[in-house]
Amino acid sequence: MKHHFSVFLFPAIFLLLHCTQTLSQTPTAAPAKAPAAASAPPPAATSSAQASPPVMVPVQVSKGPVNVIKILQKAGGFAVFIRLIKSTQEDIQVFSQLNDSRDGVTIFAPTDGAFSAIIKSGVLNSLSDHQKIELVQFHIIPRILTTANFQTVSNPITTLAGSGSRFALNVITTENMVNVTSGLTNTSVSAIVYTDSQLAIYQVDKVLLPLDIFAPKALAPAPAPPKPKKDDGADTPMVPKDISGAVSCVMLNTMLISGVIIVAAAFPL
């Protein structure tokens, strides 16, 4: 009886030990999933948040020039100038200058208050499309001018509108003031709106009026009156001949004949 009990006892003990070993090993497999729970968020999201452009400088996502319109909109107070830039498509010209040239761009941006005088008088609305283009271009210089450059720049400055006496723009520095004159406008730089290595935008409180648009042009001399045309069919006037000698001879002959007649009557034959 004891022998049969031993036969059944040993397999039971072996089975119990095997189950205990299996149960003790099963929980050890669970930590295999731990690395997934401990994985850090993708680094790209963190770097993207850090690389977001500054609020005051709305740089485009891709490399390239800044957006002048957005800079002026963010600064505020340039609604009229922005409208003129868009309507004349000079924003495209500025973008091209910044993208295709290393010279940069300088803009003198008049405030809305600066435009009030020519808006109320109706002068701005009376300008032709071409004159509005020239007006905007007169405020844009196709090269970068820093505040230090103003002290050494050669006058007159060439703008996108052109050069010469009709588009003369001069910059004069006195102590801490930067004066801008056009022959009709004398104003000063009142604030720096934006500046970097390629673009500088300065606030001015008056619209720069070029002479070519707002100054009366000198009147051309009146043409000489046309010469009267000669009529080939008209008779040529006859110049009277001097016949005074012939008249004198006739009168002398008449007097001689009269004298002979008188003598003959006085002394009849």
PDB file of C-alpha atoms in Angstrom:
ATOM      1  CA  MET A   1       0.000   0.000   0.000  1.00  0.00           C
ATOM      2  CA  LYS A   2       2.829   2.329   0.835  1.00  0.00           C
ATOM      3  CA  HIS A   3       4.515   1.463  -2.434  1.00  0.00           C
ATOM      4  CA  HIS A   4       1.485   2.550  -4.469  1.00  0.00           C
ATOM      5  CA  PHE A   5       1.187   5.775  -2.536  1.00  0.00           C
ATOM      6  CA  SER A   6       4.803   6.635  -3.308  1.00  0.00           C
ATOM      7  CA  VAL A   7       4.262   6.013  -6.976  1.00  0.00           C
ATOM      8  CA  PHE A   8       1.465   8.574  -7.076  1.00  0.00           C
ATOM      9  CA  LEU A   9       3.159  11.017  -4.709  1.00  0.00           C
ATOM     10  CA  PHE A  10       6.302  11.658  -6.748  1.00  0.00           C
ATOM     11  CA  PRO A  11       4.460  12.599  -9.987  1.00  0.00           C
ATOM     12  CA  ALA A  12       2.217  14.926  -8.029  1.00  0.00           C
ATOM     13  CA  ILE A  13       5.186  16.683  -6.446  1.00  0.00           C
ATOM     14  CA  PHE A  14       6.900  17.038  -9.847  1.00  0.00           C
ATOM     15  CA  LEU A  15       3.764  18.456 -11.396  1.00  0.00           C
ATOM     16  CA  LEU A  16       3.369  20.931  -8.534  1.00  0.00           C
ATOM     17  CA  LEU A  17       6.957  22.124  -8.843  1.00  0.00           C
ATOM     18  CA  HIS A  18       6.589  22.539 -12.615  1.00  0.00           C
ATOM     19  CA  CYS A  19       3.408  24.617 -12.253  1.00  0.00           C
ATOM     20  CA  THR A  20       5.033  26.768  -9.587  1.00  0.00           C
ATOM     21  CA  GLN A  21       8.022  27.445 -11.842  1.00  0.00           C
ATOM     22  CA  THR A  22       5.738  28.322 -14.747  1.00  0.00           C
ATOM     23  CA  LEU A  23       3.608  30.697 -12.688  1.00  0.00           C
ATOM     24  CA  SER A  24       6.691  32.396 -11.303  1.00  0.00           C
ATOM     25  CA  GLN A  25       8.105  32.973 -14.824  1.00  0.00           C
ATOM     26  CA  THR A  26       4.876  34.279 -16.467  1.00  0.00           C
ATOM     27  CA  PRO A  27       4.878  37.808 -14.916  1.00  0.00           C
ATOM     28  CA  THR A  28       8.442  38.434 -16.046  1.00  0.00           C
ATOM     29  CA  ALA A  29       7.261  38.688 -19.679  1.00  0.00           C
ATOM     30  CA  ALA A  30       5.024  41.712 -19.012  1.00  0.00           C
ATOM     31  CA  PRO A  31       7.804  44.335 -18.680  1.00  0.00           C
ATOM     32  CA  ALA A  32       8.613  43.811 -22.347  1.00  0.00           C
ATOM     33  CA  LYS A  33       5.963  46.452 -23.167  1.00  0.00           C
ATOM     34  CA  ALA A  34       7.447  49.081 -20.841  1.00  0.00           C
ATOM     35  CA  PRO A  35       9.669  50.814 -23.477  1.00  0.00           C
ATOM     36  CA  ALA A  36       6.563  51.777 -25.473  1.00  0.00           C
ATOM     37  CA  ALA A  37       5.006  53.501 -22.478  1.00  0.00           C
ATOM     38  CA  ALA A  38       8.231  55.286 -21.633  1.00  0.00           C
ATOM     39  CA  SER A  39       8.956  56.486 -25.205  1.00  0.00           C
ATOM     40  CA  ALA A  40       9.454  60.266 -25.472  1.00  0.00           C
ATOM     41  CA  PRO A  41       7.377  62.397 -27.889  1.00  0.00           C
ATOM     42  CA  PRO A  42       8.897  62.968 -31.329  1.00  0.00           C
ATOM     43  CA  PRO A  43      11.586  65.674 -31.195  1.00  0.00           C
ATOM     44  CA  ALA A  44      10.251  67.260 -34.407  1.00  0.00           C
ATOM     45  CA  ALA A  45       7.230  68.744 -32.641  1.00  0.00           C
ATOM     46  CA  THR A  46       9.437  70.411 -30.027  1.00  0.00           C
ATOM     47  CA  SER A  47      11.848  71.859 -32.604  1.00  0.00           C
ATOM     48  CA  SER A  48       8.963  73.146 -34.724  1.00  0.00           C
ATOM     49  CA  ALA A  49       7.530  75.085 -31.810  1.00  0.00           C
ATOM     50  CA  GLN A  50      10.910  76.639 -31.090  1.00  0.00           C
ATOM     51  CA  ALA A  51      11.474  77.587 -34.782  1.00  0.00           C
ATOM     52  CA  SER A  52       8.229  79.549 -35.143  1.00  0.00           C
ATOM     53  CA  PRO A  53       8.888  83.060 -36.506  1.00  0.00           C
ATOM     54  CA  PRO A  54       8.788  86.052 -34.172  1.00  0.00           C
ATOM     55  CA  VAL A  55       5.481  87.836 -33.962  1.00  0.00           C
ATOM     56  CA  MET A  56       6.846  91.179 -35.141  1.00  0.00           C
ATOM     57  CA  VAL A  57       8.787  89.670 -38.062  1.00  0.00           C
ATOM     58  CA  PRO A  58       6.428  87.388 -40.058  1.00  0.00           C
ATOM     59  CA  VAL A  59       9.089  85.533 -42.023  1.00  0.00           C
ATOM     60  CA  GLN A  60       7.871  83.003 -44.553  1.00  0.00           C
ATOM     61  CA  VAL A  61       8.241  79.302 -43.804  1.00  0.00           C
ATOM     62  CA  SER A  62      10.675  78.740 -46.668  1.00  0.00           C
ATOM     63  CA  LYS A  63      13.875  80.693 -47.079  1.00  0.00           C
ATOM     64  CA  GLY A  64      13.348  83.951 -48.924  1.00  0.00           C
ATOM     65  CA  PRO A  65      12.506  87.620 -48.479  1.00  0.00           C
ATOM     66  CA  VAL A  66      10.158  88.857 -45.803  1.00  0.00           C
ATOM     67  CA  ASN A  67       6.623  89.989 -46.596  1.00  0.00           C
ATOM     68  CA  VAL A  68       6.539  93.800 -46.639  1.00  0.00           C
ATOM     69  CA  ILE A  69       2.738  93.960 -46.575  1.00  0.00           C
ATOM     70  CA  LYS A  70       2.533  91.810 -43.450  1.00  0.00           C
ATOM     71  CA  ILE A  71       5.191  93.874 -41.695  1.00  0.00           C
ATOM     72  CA  LEU A  72       3.267  97.102 -42.357  1.00  0.00           C
ATOM     73  CA  GLN A  73      -0.011  95.496 -41.334  1.00  0.00           C
ATOM     74  CA  LYS A  74       1.507  94.265 -38.089  1.00  0.00           C
ATOM     75  CA  ALA A  75       2.985  97.688 -37.334  1.00  0.00           C
ATOM     76  CA  GLY A  76      -0.399  99.380 -37.939  1.00  0.00           C
ATOM     77  CA  GLY A  77      -1.199 102.860 -39.223  1.00  0.00           C
ATOM     78  CA  PHE A  78      -0.195 102.275 -42.859  1.00  0.00           C
ATOM     79  CA  ALA A  79      -3.531 101.226 -44.403  1.00  0.00           C
ATOM     80  CA  VAL A  80      -3.471 103.827 -47.214  1.00  0.00           C
ATOM     81  CA  PHE A  81       0.121 103.070 -48.183  1.00  0.00           C
ATOM     82  CA  ILE A  82      -0.609  99.326 -48.141  1.00  0.00           C
ATOM     83  CA  ARG A  83      -3.621  99.871 -50.410  1.00  0.00           C
ATOM     84  CA  LEU A  84      -1.509 101.871 -52.863  1.00  0.00           C
ATOM     85  CA  ILE A  85       1.256  99.261 -52.876  1.00  0.00           C
ATOM     86  CA  LYS A  86      -1.251  96.505 -53.648  1.00  0.00           C
ATOM     87  CA  SER A  87      -3.214  98.439 -56.291  1.00  0.00           C
ATOM     88  CA  THR A  88      -0.019  99.387 -58.138  1.00  0.00           C
ATOM     89  CA  GLN A  89       1.434  95.866 -57.663  1.00  0.00           C
ATOM     90  CA  GLU A  90       4.637  97.360 -56.317  1.00  0.00           C
ATOM     91  CA  ASP A  91       4.696  94.641 -53.665  1.00  0.00           C
ATOM     92  CA  ILE A  92       5.642  92.267 -56.492  1.00  0.00           C
ATOM     93  CA  GLN A  93       8.441  94.609 -57.527  1.00  0.00           C
ATOM     94  CA  VAL A  94       9.752  94.776 -53.954  1.00  0.00           C
ATOM     95  CA  PHE A  95       9.557  90.985 -53.609  1.00  0.00           C
ATOM     96  CA  SER A  96      11.546  90.585 -56.831  1.00  0.00           C
ATOM     97  CA  GLN A  97      14.145  93.106 -55.698  1.00  0.00           C
ATOM     98  CA  LEU A  98      14.621  91.307 -52.384  1.00  0.00           C
ATOM     99  CA  ASN A  99      14.678  87.851 -53.963  1.00  0.00           C
ATOM    100  CA  ASP A 100      16.778  88.499 -57.070  1.00  0.00           C
ATOM    101  CA  SER A 101      19.205  91.143 -55.838  1.00  0.00           C
ATOM    102  CA  ARG A 102      21.654  91.439 -52.978  1.00  0.00           C
ATOM    103  CA  ASP A 103      21.308  95.221 -52.862  1.00  0.00           C
ATOM    104  CA  GLY A 104      18.241  95.101 -50.639  1.00  0.00           C
ATOM    105  CA  VAL A 105      15.396  97.613 -50.354  1.00  0.00           C
ATOM    106  CA  THR A 106      14.706 100.725 -48.295  1.00  0.00           C
ATOM    107  CA  ILE A 107      11.132 102.012 -47.905  1.00  0.00           C
ATOM    108  CA  PHE A 108       9.950 105.348 -46.528  1.00  0.00           C
ATOM    109  CA  ALA A 109       6.431 104.484 -45.364  1.00  0.00           C
ATOM    110  CA  PRO A 110       4.008 107.420 -44.870  1.00  0.00           C
ATOM    111  CA  THR A 111       1.431 106.981 -42.131  1.00  0.00           C
ATOM    112  CA  ASP A 112      -2.312 107.254 -42.686  1.00  0.00           C
ATOM    113  CA  GLY A 113      -2.157 110.724 -41.143  1.00  0.00           C
ATOM    114  CA  ALA A 114       0.423 111.742 -43.739  1.00  0.00           C
ATOM    115  CA  PHE A 115      -2.041 110.951 -46.535  1.00  0.00           C
ATOM    116  CA  SER A 116      -4.952 112.852 -44.977  1.00  0.00           C
ATOM    117  CA  ALA A 117      -4.112 116.179 -46.637  1.00  0.00           C
ATOM    118  CA  ILE A 118      -3.959 114.892 -50.222  1.00  0.00           C
ATOM    119  CA  ILE A 119      -6.980 112.651 -49.634  1.00  0.00           C
ATOM    120  CA  LYS A 120      -9.223 115.436 -48.323  1.00  0.00           C
ATOM    121  CA  SER A 121      -8.186 117.771 -51.134  1.00  0.00           C
ATOM    122  CA  GLY A 122      -8.964 115.092 -53.734  1.00  0.00           C
ATOM    123  CA  VAL A 123      -5.418 115.165 -55.091  1.00  0.00           C
ATOM    124  CA  LEU A 124      -4.779 111.467 -54.525  1.00  0.00           C
ATOM    125  CA  ASN A 125      -7.927 110.357 -56.339  1.00  0.00           C
ATOM    126  CA  SER A 126      -7.173 112.692 -59.243  1.00  0.00           C
ATOM    127  CA  LEU A 127      -3.886 110.951 -60.019  1.00  0.00           C
ATOM    128  CA  SER A 128      -3.726 108.618 -62.982  1.00  0.00           C
ATOM    129  CA  ASP A 129      -2.712 104.982 -62.535  1.00  0.00           C
ATOM    130  CA  HIS A 130       0.752 105.758 -63.867  1.00  0.00           C
ATOM    131  CA  GLN A 131       1.163 108.679 -61.455  1.00  0.00           C
ATOM    132  CA  LYS A 132       0.137 106.482 -58.507  1.00  0.00           C
ATOM    133  CA  ILE A 133       2.802 103.963 -59.528  1.00  0.00           C
ATOM    134  CA  GLU A 134       5.398 106.725 -59.632  1.00  0.00           C
ATOM    135  CA  LEU A 135       4.240 108.034 -56.254  1.00  0.00           C
ATOM    136  CA  VAL A 136       4.720 104.627 -54.595  1.00  0.00           C
ATOM    137  CA  GLN A 137       8.029 104.027 -56.379  1.00  0.00           C
ATOM    138  CA  PHE A 138       9.284 107.409 -55.166  1.00  0.00           C
ATOM    139  CA  HIS A 139       9.144 106.010 -51.601  1.00  0.00           C
ATOM    140  CA  ILE A 140      11.184 102.883 -52.454  1.00  0.00           C
ATOM    141  CA  ILE A 141      14.978 102.836 -52.826  1.00  0.00           C
ATOM    142  CA  PRO A 142      16.453  99.760 -54.566  1.00  0.00           C
ATOM    143  CA  ARG A 143      19.202  99.272 -51.975  1.00  0.00           C
ATOM    144  CA  ILE A 144      19.496  98.898 -48.236  1.00  0.00           C
ATOM    145  CA  LEU A 145      20.190 102.078 -46.277  1.00  0.00           C
ATOM    146  CA  THR A 146      20.887 101.734 -42.588  1.00  0.00           C
ATOM    147  CA  THR A 147      20.801 104.682 -40.209  1.00  0.00           C
ATOM    148  CA  ALA A 148      24.594 104.788 -40.452  1.00  0.00           C
ATOM    149  CA  ASN A 149      24.413 104.926 -44.270  1.00  0.00           C
ATOM    150  CA  PHE A 150      22.306 108.097 -44.097  1.00  0.00           C
ATOM    151  CA  GLN A 151      25.351 110.042 -42.941  1.00  0.00           C
ATOM    152  CA  THR A 152      27.444 109.143 -45.994  1.00  0.00           C
ATOM    153  CA  VAL A 153      24.873 108.622 -48.745  1.00  0.00           C
ATOM    154  CA  SER A 154      25.268 110.667 -51.927  1.00  0.00           C
ATOM    155  CA  ASN A 155      22.374 112.931 -52.852  1.00  0.00           C
ATOM    156  CA  PRO A 156      20.116 112.882 -54.746  1.00  0.00           C
ATOM    157  CA  ILE A 157      19.110 109.286 -54.049  1.00  0.00           C
ATOM    158  CA  THR A 158      17.837 107.175 -56.925  1.00  0.00           C
ATOM    159  CA  THR A 159      14.419 105.646 -56.273  1.00  0.00           C
ATOM    160  CA  LEU A 160      12.403 103.109 -58.250  1.00  0.00           C
ATOM    161  CA  ALA A 161      10.653 106.084 -59.867  1.00  0.00           C
ATOM    162  CA  GLY A 162      13.922 107.210 -61.434  1.00  0.00           C
ATOM    163  CA  SER A 163      16.447 109.967 -60.942  1.00  0.00           C
ATOM    164  CA  GLY A 164      17.073 113.495 -62.142  1.00  0.00           C
ATOM    165  CA  SER A 165      15.729 116.847 -61.022  1.00  0.00           C
ATOM    166  CA  ARG A 166      12.087 115.815 -61.408  1.00  0.00           C
ATOM    167  CA  PHE A 167      12.551 112.839 -59.026  1.00  0.00           C
ATOM    168  CA  ALA A 168      15.201 114.271 -56.707  1.00  0.00           C
ATOM    169  CA  LEU A 169      15.157 112.802 -53.190  1.00  0.00           C
ATOM    170  CA  ASN A 170      17.687 113.998 -50.638  1.00  0.00           C
ATOM    171  CA  VAL A 171      18.516 112.676 -47.182  1.00  0.00           C
ATOM    172  CA  ILE A 172      20.234 114.994 -44.716  1.00  0.00           C
ATOM    173  CA  THR A 173      21.294 114.024 -41.186  1.00  0.00           C
ATOM    174  CA  THR A 174      21.505 116.576 -38.376  1.00  0.00           C
ATOM    175  CA  GLU A 175      22.579 115.233 -34.982  1.00  0.00           C
ATOM    176  CA  ASN A 176      20.014 112.503 -34.261  1.00  0.00           C
ATOM    177  CA  MET A 177      17.550 113.578 -36.970  1.00  0.00           C
ATOM    178  CA  VAL A 178      17.230 112.163 -40.478  1.00  0.00           C
ATOM    179  CA  ASN A 179      15.502 114.655 -42.779  1.00  0.00           C
ATOM    180  CA  VAL A 180      14.063 113.617 -46.135  1.00  0.00           C
ATOM    181  CA  THR A 181      13.283 116.250 -48.780  1.00  0.00           C
ATOM    182  CA  SER A 182      11.818 116.053 -52.264  1.00  0.00           C
ATOM    183  CA  GLY A 183      11.709 119.715 -53.262  1.00  0.00           C
ATOM    184  CA  LEU A 184       8.037 119.914 -52.266  1.00  0.00           C
ATOM    185  CA  THR A 185       8.112 117.874 -49.037  1.00  0.00           C
ATOM    186  CA  ASN A 186      10.372 118.247 -46.029  1.00  0.00           C
ATOM    187  CA  THR A 187       9.892 115.590 -43.347  1.00  0.00           C
ATOM    188  CA  SER A 188      11.934 113.398 -41.017  1.00  0.00           C
ATOM    189  CA  VAL A 189      12.178 109.734 -40.108  1.00  0.00           C
ATOM    190  CA  SER A 190      10.015 109.373 -37.004  1.00  0.00           C
ATOM    191  CA  ALA A 191      10.419 105.615 -36.364  1.00  0.00           C
ATOM    192  CA  ILE A 192      12.135 102.461 -37.567  1.00  0.00           C
ATOM    193  CA  VAL A 193       9.399 100.021 -38.539  1.00  0.00           C
ATOM    194  CA  TYR A 194      11.645  97.115 -39.519  1.00  0.00           C
ATOM    195  CA  THR A 195      15.266  96.494 -40.401  1.00  0.00           C
ATOM    196  CA  ASP A 196      17.515  93.551 -41.243  1.00  0.00           C
ATOM    197  CA  SER A 197      20.392  92.905 -43.639  1.00  0.00           C
ATOM    198  CA  GLN A 198      18.176  93.165 -46.732  1.00  0.00           C
ATOM    199  CA  LEU A 199      15.228  95.393 -45.830  1.00  0.00           C
ATOM    200  CA  ALA A 200      14.755  98.652 -43.957  1.00  0.00           C
ATOM    201  CA  ILE A 201      11.366 100.343 -43.466  1.00  0.00           C
ATOM    202  CA  TYR A 202      11.265 103.836 -41.969  1.00  0.00           C
ATOM    203  CA  GLN A 203       8.161 105.743 -40.913  1.00  0.00           C
ATOM    204  CA  VAL A 204       7.682 109.275 -42.245  1.00  0.00           C
ATOM    205  CA  ASP A 205       4.869 111.628 -41.269  1.00  0.00           C
ATOM    206  CA  LYS A 206       4.475 113.295 -44.677  1.00  0.00           C
ATOM    207  CA  VAL A 207       3.965 111.901 -48.162  1.00  0.00           C
ATOM    208  CA  LEU A 208       7.033 112.459 -50.335  1.00  0.00           C
ATOM    209  CA  LEU A 209       5.726 114.448 -53.305  1.00  0.00           C
ATOM    210  CA  PRO A 210       7.927 114.269 -56.426  1.00  0.00           C
ATOM    211  CA  LEU A 211       8.239 117.369 -58.555  1.00  0.00           C
ATOM    212  CA  ASP A 212       7.422 115.388 -61.688  1.00  0.00           C
ATOM    213  CA  ILE A 213       3.855 114.811 -60.488  1.00  0.00           C
ATOM    214  CA  PHE A 214       2.928 117.675 -58.196  1.00  0.00           C
ATOM    215  CA  ALA A 215       4.928 120.647 -59.534  1.00  0.00           C
ATOM    216  CA  PRO A 216       3.609 122.474 -62.597  1.00  0.00           C
ATOM    217  CA  LYS A 217       5.782 121.790 -65.566  1.00  0.00           C
ATOM    218  CA  ALA A 218       7.239 124.736 -67.496  1.00  0.00           C
ATOM    219  CA  LEU A 219       5.100 125.718 -70.445  1.00  0.00           C
ATOM    220  CA  ALA A 220       6.645 125.156 -73.834  1.00  0.00           C
ATOM    221  CA  PRO A 221       7.196 128.320 -75.907  1.00  0.00           C
ATOM    222  CA  ALA A 222       4.313 129.166 -78.212  1.00  0.00           C
ATOM    223  CA  PRO A 223       4.950 128.116 -81.803  1.00  0.00           C
ATOM    224  CA  ALA A 224       5.703 130.850 -84.328  1.00  0.00           C
ATOM    225  CA  PRO A 225       2.739 131.851 -86.500  1.00  0.00           C
ATOM    226  CA  PRO A 226       2.776 130.082 -89.864  1.00  0.00           C
ATOM    227  CA  LYS A 227       4.028 132.056 -92.835  1.00  0.00           C
ATOM    228  CA  PRO A 228       1.328 133.003 -95.354  1.00  0.00           C
ATOM    229  CA  LYS A 229       1.348 130.723 -98.337  1.00  0.00           C
ATOM    230  CA  LYS A 230       2.040 132.333-101.727  1.00  0.00           C
ATOM    231  CA  ASP A 231      -0.832 131.924-104.166  1.00  0.00           C
ATOM    232  CA  ASP A 232       0.706 131.022-107.497  1.00  0.00           C
ATOM    233  CA  GLY A 233      -2.500 131.988-109.344  1.00  0.00           C
ATOM    234  CA  ALA A 234      -2.629 135.578-108.033  1.00  0.00           C
ATOM    235  CA  ASP A 235      -1.389 138.435-110.254  1.00  0.00           C
ATOM    236  CA  THR A 236       1.937 139.896-109.285  1.00  0.00           C
ATOM    237  CA  PRO A 237       1.392 143.526-108.334  1.00  0.00           C
ATOM    238  CA  MET A 238       2.916 145.951-110.845  1.00  0.00           C
ATOM    239  CA  VAL A 239       5.498 148.355-109.505  1.00  0.00           C
ATOM    240  CA  PRO A 240       4.757 151.887-110.899  1.00  0.00           C
ATOM    241  CA  LYS A 241       7.521 153.260-113.081  1.00  0.00           C
ATOM    242  CA  ASP A 242       9.041 156.672-112.479  1.00  0.00           C
ATOM    243  CA  ILE A 243       7.623 158.835-115.318  1.00  0.00           C
ATOM    244  CA  SER A 244       8.368 162.213-113.760  1.00  0.00           C
ATOM    245  CA  GLY A 245      11.004 162.977-116.449  1.00  0.00           C
ATOM    246  CA  ALA A 246       8.598 162.330-119.320  1.00  0.00           C
ATOM    247  CA  VAL A 247       5.957 164.556-117.726  1.00  0.00           C
ATOM    248  CA  SER A 248       8.467 167.374-117.415  1.00  0.00           C
ATOM    249  CA  CYS A 249       9.372 167.137-121.107  1.00  0.00           C
ATOM    250  CA  VAL A 250       5.727 167.256-122.204  1.00  0.00           C
ATOM    251  CA  MET A 251       5.089 170.325-120.078  1.00  0.00           C
ATOM    252  CA  LEU A 252       8.158 172.066-121.491  1.00  0.00           C
ATOM    253  CA  ASN A 253       7.109 171.390-125.080  1.00  0.00           C
ATOM    254  CA  THR A 254       3.628 172.676-124.336  1.00  0.00           C
ATOM    255  CA  MET A 255       5.032 175.924-122.925  1.00  0.00           C
ATOM    256  CA  LEU A 256       7.292 176.466-125.991  1.00  0.00           C
ATOM    257  CA  ILE A 257       4.415 175.958-128.400  1.00  0.00           C
ATOM    258  CA  SER A 258       2.255 178.382-126.442  1.00  0.00           C
ATOM    259  CA  GLY A 259       5.028 181.002-126.560  1.00  0.00           C
ATOM    260  CA  VAL A 260       5.405 180.708-130.344  1.00  0.00           C
ATOM    261  CA  ILE A 261       1.667 181.157-130.803  1.00  0.00           C
ATOM    262  CA  ILE A 262       1.667 184.295-128.651  1.00  0.00           C
ATOM    263  CA  VAL A 263       4.602 185.844-130.547  1.00  0.00           C
ATOM    264  CA  ALA A 264       2.985 185.124-133.881  1.00  0.00           C
ATOM    265  CA  ALA A 265      -0.205 186.798-132.769  1.00  0.00           C
ATOM    266  CA  ALA A 266       1.626 189.867-131.621  1.00  0.00           C
ATOM    267  CA  PHE A 267       3.539 190.385-134.840  1.00  0.00           C
ATOM    268  CA  PRO A 268       1.321 189.460-137.738  1.00  0.00           C
ATOM    269  CA  LEU A 269       2.948 189.075-141.168  1.00  0.00           C
TER     270      LEU A 269
END
